GROMACS .gro file of C-alpha atoms in nm:
model
  308
    1UNK     CA    1  -0.121   3.813  -0.959
    2UNK     CA    2  -0.407   3.761  -0.731
    3UNK     CA    3  -0.465   3.359  -0.728
    4UNK     CA    4  -0.623   3.185  -0.422
    5UNK     CA    5  -0.515   2.947  -0.192
    6UNK     CA    6  -0.825   2.749  -0.330
    7UNK     CA    7  -0.645   2.761  -0.699
    8UNK     CA    8  -0.348   2.677  -0.586
    9UNK     CA    9  -0.448   2.346  -0.448
   10UNK     CA   10  -0.701   2.241  -0.717
   11UNK     CA   11  -0.404   2.343  -0.951
   12UNK     CA   12  -0.160   2.117  -0.782
   13UNK     CA   13  -0.405   1.801  -0.754
   14UNK     CA   14  -0.492   1.869  -1.160
   15UNK     CA   15  -0.124   1.828  -1.245
   16UNK     CA   16  -0.081   1.545  -0.988
   17UNK     CA   17  -0.343   1.345  -1.121
   18UNK     CA   18  -0.334   1.483  -1.501
   19UNK     CA   19  -0.700   1.527  -1.485
   20UNK     CA   20  -0.908   1.715  -1.430
   21UNK     CA   21  -1.204   1.370  -1.401
   22UNK     CA   22  -0.995   1.257  -1.090
   23UNK     CA   23  -0.917   1.573  -0.931
   24UNK     CA   24  -1.246   1.648  -0.915
   25UNK     CA   25  -1.316   1.340  -0.786
   26UNK     CA   26  -0.993   1.382  -0.539
   27UNK     CA   27  -1.095   1.700  -0.431
   28UNK     CA   28  -1.484   1.573  -0.417
   29UNK     CA   29  -1.607   1.905  -0.619
   30UNK     CA   30  -1.752   1.884  -0.963
   31UNK     CA   31  -1.572   1.876  -1.324
   32UNK     CA   32  -1.719   2.203  -1.385
   33UNK     CA   33  -1.595   2.318  -1.076
   34UNK     CA   34  -1.232   2.253  -1.107
   35UNK     CA   35  -1.237   2.350  -1.503
   36UNK     CA   36  -1.356   2.718  -1.349
   37UNK     CA   37  -1.127   2.728  -1.141
   38UNK     CA   38  -0.815   2.601  -1.368
   39UNK     CA   39  -0.919   2.898  -1.565
   40UNK     CA   40  -0.898   3.172  -1.348
   41UNK     CA   41  -0.586   3.061  -1.252
   42UNK     CA   42  -0.423   3.024  -1.588
   43UNK     CA   43  -0.570   3.346  -1.670
   44UNK     CA   44  -0.318   3.540  -1.458
   45UNK     CA   45  -0.030   3.390  -1.698
   46UNK     CA   46   0.044   3.466  -2.035
   47UNK     CA   47   0.224   3.142  -2.060
   48UNK     CA   48   0.039   2.818  -2.057
   49UNK     CA   49   0.037   2.606  -1.760
   50UNK     CA   50  -0.153   2.321  -1.962
   51UNK     CA   51  -0.225   2.149  -2.320
   52UNK     CA   52  -0.444   1.918  -2.476
   53UNK     CA   53  -0.338   1.672  -2.683
   54UNK     CA   54  -0.628   1.461  -2.848
   55UNK     CA   55  -0.858   1.410  -2.557
   56UNK     CA   56  -0.569   1.408  -2.299
   57UNK     CA   57  -0.421   1.668  -2.074
   58UNK     CA   58  -0.048   1.777  -2.020
   59UNK     CA   59   0.112   1.986  -1.835
   60UNK     CA   60   0.364   2.222  -2.012
   61UNK     CA   61   0.736   2.298  -1.844
   62UNK     CA   62   0.586   2.591  -1.715
   63UNK     CA   63   0.308   2.437  -1.560
   64UNK     CA   64   0.510   2.185  -1.400
   65UNK     CA   65   0.737   2.489  -1.209
   66UNK     CA   66   0.482   2.651  -1.108
   67UNK     CA   67   0.332   2.306  -0.925
   68UNK     CA   68   0.702   2.318  -0.754
   69UNK     CA   69   0.619   2.628  -0.607
   70UNK     CA   70   0.256   2.583  -0.565
   71UNK     CA   71   0.342   2.228  -0.351
   72UNK     CA   72   0.549   2.452  -0.163
   73UNK     CA   73   0.301   2.729  -0.035
   74UNK     CA   74   0.015   2.423  -0.010
   75UNK     CA   75   0.287   2.224   0.247
   76UNK     CA   76   0.348   2.603   0.399
   77UNK     CA   77  -0.023   2.679   0.477
   78UNK     CA   78  -0.061   2.287   0.647
   79UNK     CA   79   0.232   2.354   0.869
   80UNK     CA   80   0.082   2.636   0.985
   81UNK     CA   81  -0.241   2.492   1.043
   82UNK     CA   82  -0.079   2.188   1.222
   83UNK     CA   83   0.139   2.415   1.409
   84UNK     CA   84  -0.200   2.608   1.523
   85UNK     CA   85  -0.345   2.302   1.649
   86UNK     CA   86  -0.050   2.231   1.840
   87UNK     CA   87  -0.069   2.511   2.062
   88UNK     CA   88  -0.429   2.400   2.136
   89UNK     CA   89  -0.267   2.096   2.254
   90UNK     CA   90  -0.328   1.870   2.020
   91UNK     CA   91  -0.099   1.616   1.816
   92UNK     CA   92  -0.086   1.717   1.437
   93UNK     CA   93   0.098   1.665   1.118
   94UNK     CA   94   0.146   1.435   0.846
   95UNK     CA   95   0.184   1.019   0.904
   96UNK     CA   96   0.267   0.938   0.519
   97UNK     CA   97   0.276   0.530   0.507
   98UNK     CA   98   0.335   0.305   0.236
   99UNK     CA   99   0.249  -0.080   0.270
  100UNK     CA  100   0.260  -0.389   0.031
  101UNK     CA  101  -0.067  -0.451  -0.137
  102UNK     CA  102  -0.189  -0.756   0.101
  103UNK     CA  103  -0.076  -0.526   0.396
  104UNK     CA  104  -0.353  -0.295   0.294
  105UNK     CA  105  -0.544  -0.608   0.547
  106UNK     CA  106  -0.285  -0.529   0.847
  107UNK     CA  107  -0.148  -0.175   0.838
  108UNK     CA  108  -0.527   0.011   0.922
  109UNK     CA  109  -0.628  -0.269   1.264
  110UNK     CA  110  -0.248  -0.089   1.387
  111UNK     CA  111  -0.427   0.279   1.294
  112UNK     CA  112  -0.736   0.291   1.361
  113UNK     CA  113  -0.743   0.317   1.759
  114UNK     CA  114  -0.382   0.569   1.701
  115UNK     CA  115  -0.594   0.796   1.458
  116UNK     CA  116  -0.903   0.782   1.680
  117UNK     CA  117  -0.699   0.938   1.994
  118UNK     CA  118  -0.531   1.207   1.779
  119UNK     CA  119  -0.805   1.360   1.583
  120UNK     CA  120  -0.550   1.613   1.398
  121UNK     CA  121  -0.366   1.393   1.271
  122UNK     CA  122  -0.358   1.361   0.885
  123UNK     CA  123  -0.297   1.012   0.734
  124UNK     CA  124  -0.137   0.981   0.414
  125UNK     CA  125  -0.123   0.550   0.334
  126UNK     CA  126  -0.027   0.455  -0.052
  127UNK     CA  127  -0.069   0.036  -0.101
  128UNK     CA  128   0.098  -0.093  -0.385
  129UNK     CA  129   0.424  -0.352  -0.472
  130UNK     CA  130   0.702  -0.418  -0.308
  131UNK     CA  131   0.925  -0.251  -0.578
  132UNK     CA  132   0.741   0.048  -0.554
  133UNK     CA  133   0.676   0.107  -0.164
  134UNK     CA  134   1.107   0.009  -0.109
  135UNK     CA  135   1.151   0.329  -0.443
  136UNK     CA  136   0.919   0.584  -0.195
  137UNK     CA  137   1.093   0.472   0.130
  138UNK     CA  138   1.473   0.532  -0.047
  139UNK     CA  139   1.383   0.898  -0.165
  140UNK     CA  140   1.234   0.967   0.226
  141UNK     CA  141   0.849   1.053   0.077
  142UNK     CA  142   0.743   0.843   0.331
  143UNK     CA  143   0.799   0.787   0.732
  144UNK     CA  144   0.714   0.378   0.753
  145UNK     CA  145   0.703   0.091   0.468
  146UNK     CA  146   0.516  -0.190   0.556
  147UNK     CA  147   0.680  -0.489   0.385
  148UNK     CA  148   0.715  -0.906   0.439
  149UNK     CA  149   1.093  -0.936   0.242
  150UNK     CA  150   1.340  -0.647   0.375
  151UNK     CA  151   1.520  -0.466   0.141
  152UNK     CA  152   1.889  -0.612   0.081
  153UNK     CA  153   1.992  -0.300  -0.059
  154UNK     CA  154   1.927  -0.009   0.254
  155UNK     CA  155   1.984   0.052   0.591
  156UNK     CA  156   1.672   0.053   0.775
  157UNK     CA  157   1.538  -0.054   1.130
  158UNK     CA  158   1.225  -0.311   1.133
  159UNK     CA  159   0.952  -0.312   1.398
  160UNK     CA  160   0.848  -0.684   1.358
  161UNK     CA  161   0.477  -0.660   1.383
  162UNK     CA  162   0.307  -1.035   1.328
  163UNK     CA  163   0.409  -1.311   1.080
  164UNK     CA  164   0.308  -1.326   0.757
  165UNK     CA  165   0.203  -1.726   0.599
  166UNK     CA  166   0.152  -1.818   0.248
  167UNK     CA  167  -0.060  -2.108   0.158
  168UNK     CA  168  -0.121  -2.274  -0.175
  169UNK     CA  169  -0.519  -2.199  -0.216
  170UNK     CA  170  -0.782  -2.373  -0.471
  171UNK     CA  171  -1.121  -2.283  -0.548
  172UNK     CA  172  -1.410  -2.469  -0.425
  173UNK     CA  173  -1.403  -2.782  -0.648
  174UNK     CA  174  -1.047  -2.869  -0.597
  175UNK     CA  175  -1.072  -3.220  -0.487
  176UNK     CA  176  -0.901  -3.263  -0.187
  177UNK     CA  177  -0.828  -3.649  -0.245
  178UNK     CA  178  -0.479  -3.653   0.024
  179UNK     CA  179  -0.450  -3.525   0.367
  180UNK     CA  180  -0.114  -3.381   0.297
  181UNK     CA  181   0.086  -3.357  -0.092
  182UNK     CA  182   0.455  -3.337  -0.154
  183UNK     CA  183   0.589  -3.121  -0.383
  184UNK     CA  184   0.510  -3.266  -0.683
  185UNK     CA  185   0.157  -3.093  -0.678
  186UNK     CA  186   0.338  -2.803  -0.803
  187UNK     CA  187   0.406  -2.971  -1.138
  188UNK     CA  188   0.006  -3.048  -1.216
  189UNK     CA  189  -0.110  -2.738  -1.122
  190UNK     CA  190  -0.159  -2.403  -1.331
  191UNK     CA  191   0.002  -2.160  -1.071
  192UNK     CA  192  -0.118  -1.853  -1.089
  193UNK     CA  193   0.195  -1.502  -0.993
  194UNK     CA  194   0.193  -1.180  -0.903
  195UNK     CA  195   0.349  -0.939  -1.168
  196UNK     CA  196   0.695  -0.878  -1.109
  197UNK     CA  197   0.804  -0.649  -0.803
  198UNK     CA  198   0.547  -0.781  -0.571
  199UNK     CA  199   0.684  -0.959  -0.228
  200UNK     CA  200   0.482  -1.232  -0.290
  201UNK     CA  201   0.559  -1.316  -0.601
  202UNK     CA  202   0.974  -1.320  -0.515
  203UNK     CA  203   0.879  -1.551  -0.179
  204UNK     CA  204   0.703  -1.815  -0.413
  205UNK     CA  205   0.988  -1.782  -0.669
  206UNK     CA  206   1.272  -1.859  -0.386
  207UNK     CA  207   1.015  -2.146  -0.244
  208UNK     CA  208   0.987  -2.225  -0.623
  209UNK     CA  209   1.403  -2.223  -0.635
  210UNK     CA  210   1.464  -2.376  -0.268
  211UNK     CA  211   1.295  -2.685  -0.364
  212UNK     CA  212   1.376  -2.727  -0.741
  213UNK     CA  213   1.041  -2.748  -0.863
  214UNK     CA  214   0.986  -2.698  -1.214
  215UNK     CA  215   0.649  -2.535  -1.312
  216UNK     CA  216   0.433  -2.649  -1.628
  217UNK     CA  217   0.158  -2.423  -1.620
  218UNK     CA  218   0.161  -2.038  -1.482
  219UNK     CA  219  -0.015  -1.742  -1.559
  220UNK     CA  220   0.053  -1.334  -1.401
  221UNK     CA  221  -0.167  -1.100  -1.281
  222UNK     CA  222  -0.133  -0.759  -1.117
  223UNK     CA  223  -0.293  -0.760  -0.776
  224UNK     CA  224  -0.329  -0.976  -0.545
  225UNK     CA  225  -0.753  -0.917  -0.548
  226UNK     CA  226  -0.691  -0.995  -0.930
  227UNK     CA  227  -0.504  -1.335  -0.827
  228UNK     CA  228  -0.782  -1.411  -0.563
  229UNK     CA  229  -1.067  -1.381  -0.820
  230UNK     CA  230  -0.909  -1.589  -1.051
  231UNK     CA  231  -0.869  -1.896  -0.842
  232UNK     CA  232  -1.182  -1.809  -0.693
  233UNK     CA  233  -1.298  -1.888  -1.071
  234UNK     CA  234  -1.122  -2.230  -1.114
  235UNK     CA  235  -0.833  -2.023  -1.324
  236UNK     CA  236  -0.575  -2.224  -1.128
  237UNK     CA  237  -0.442  -2.229  -0.786
  238UNK     CA  238  -0.137  -1.985  -0.596
  239UNK     CA  239   0.073  -1.947  -0.254
  240UNK     CA  240  -0.132  -1.639  -0.128
  241UNK     CA  241  -0.059  -1.453   0.242
  242UNK     CA  242  -0.361  -1.613   0.440
  243UNK     CA  243  -0.418  -1.235   0.583
  244UNK     CA  244  -0.592  -1.129   0.286
  245UNK     CA  245  -0.831  -1.458   0.280
  246UNK     CA  246  -1.060  -1.512   0.562
  247UNK     CA  247  -1.402  -1.420   0.413
  248UNK     CA  248  -1.317  -1.689   0.135
  249UNK     CA  249  -1.196  -1.957   0.303
  250UNK     CA  250  -1.512  -1.912   0.544
  251UNK     CA  251  -1.757  -1.917   0.269
  252UNK     CA  252  -1.580  -2.181   0.105
  253UNK     CA  253  -1.488  -2.032  -0.237
  254UNK     CA  254  -1.145  -2.098  -0.163
  255UNK     CA  255  -0.947  -2.391   0.008
  256UNK     CA  256  -0.612  -2.451   0.164
  257UNK     CA  257  -0.449  -2.748  -0.035
  258UNK     CA  258  -0.167  -2.923   0.239
  259UNK     CA  259   0.115  -2.916   0.124
  260UNK     CA  260   0.503  -3.057   0.280
  261UNK     CA  261   0.661  -2.759   0.407
  262UNK     CA  262   0.387  -2.506   0.345
  263UNK     CA  263   0.286  -2.286   0.491
  264UNK     CA  264   0.587  -2.035   0.379
  265UNK     CA  265   0.634  -1.780   0.715
  266UNK     CA  266   0.756  -1.442   0.713
  267UNK     CA  267   0.690  -1.134   0.944
  268UNK     CA  268   0.553  -0.797   0.844
  269UNK     CA  269   0.813  -0.530   0.950
  270UNK     CA  270   0.728  -0.182   0.971
  271UNK     CA  271   1.054  -0.019   0.862
  272UNK     CA  272   1.184   0.291   0.846
  273UNK     CA  273   1.531   0.477   0.669
  274UNK     CA  274   1.849   0.413   0.947
  275UNK     CA  275   1.905   0.767   1.153
  276UNK     CA  276   1.592   0.888   0.991
  277UNK     CA  277   1.484   1.265   1.192
  278UNK     CA  278   1.080   1.143   1.324
  279UNK     CA  279   0.863   1.408   1.316
  280UNK     CA  280   0.649   1.423   1.652
  281UNK     CA  281   0.316   1.242   1.444
  282UNK     CA  282   0.589   0.987   1.362
  283UNK     CA  283   0.776   0.959   1.708
  284UNK     CA  284   0.419   0.931   1.889
  285UNK     CA  285   0.300   0.622   1.642
  286UNK     CA  286   0.656   0.462   1.703
  287UNK     CA  287   0.569   0.451   2.081
  288UNK     CA  288   0.183   0.359   2.043
  289UNK     CA  289   0.335   0.066   1.856
  290UNK     CA  290   0.563  -0.082   2.113
  291UNK     CA  291   0.296  -0.038   2.357
  292UNK     CA  292   0.022  -0.149   2.206
  293UNK     CA  293   0.072  -0.406   1.886
  294UNK     CA  294   0.049  -0.731   2.121
  295UNK     CA  295  -0.303  -0.642   2.230
  296UNK     CA  296  -0.379  -0.550   1.842
  297UNK     CA  297  -0.285  -0.877   1.708
  298UNK     CA  298  -0.458  -1.036   2.023
  299UNK     CA  299  -0.767  -0.846   1.953
  300UNK     CA  300  -0.784  -0.855   1.601
  301UNK     CA  301  -0.588  -1.151   1.440
  302UNK     CA  302  -0.628  -1.487   1.686
  303UNK     CA  303  -0.793  -1.633   1.379
  304UNK     CA  304  -0.510  -1.609   1.192
  305UNK     CA  305  -0.289  -1.719   1.468
  306UNK     CA  306  -0.493  -2.060   1.478
  307UNK     CA  307  -0.490  -2.217   1.116
  308UNK     CA  308  -0.219  -2.459   1.004
   0.00000   0.00000   0.00000
């Protein structure tokens, strides 16, 4: 056996993506370069690591076992690199955070200055729906999760960051003939929902149930951006977090429909497992948030607080 660290890293990325093309993109390599490294790595084993059926790449059971070993080796190499940097007086390590899809408009502002001050930190930020975020937290795969609805079946600690306001929004052609609408407006519009597992959808459904509001026509889309574009195109209206609509409202592509009892107000919380043993990086980030979160809100989210 004479495989290199680079071959291990390439093979691991191929197993994670199940695609030479995607692996090449994530590693910033060409597809031929990835194929050559994979071929050279395979030549050191008598048992196939991968197989191609049709045009799809599959990882064999043996390949999956080798990938697990490769992951441990790569993690140990990263740990050596982090320890080397720490002896030079730098805060180093990996910070792993998962955020719900709308949280991508929030979390970067709470990370930017912290990462600039600590260039030795490697960030892994995953953006997905609420169900996947909670699963990653439950499996202890991440340090923190950003959610607007706290999980009911898990023991977590929470750091409130800022308010999350959800309004009923329509496109620029919606005729606002009333200053304030009653709940009956929901019976007259096509309502666009996020997919099941989304925190935004759960919040909207709770509001509709609480107020006994029937929905006559609805669409379902699988991302916040898709919902936004559908509303702009005039396919319907939706209850959406204001945090992701700043430019569209400013440019006049979207407008808020004033409705009694709206906005729905929740709170963005950074959560972590109770009794979680933090790395020095995660501990430092917690301390940074406690010291700086109010300044961050004032600097970047004043516009948000002023919308009614």
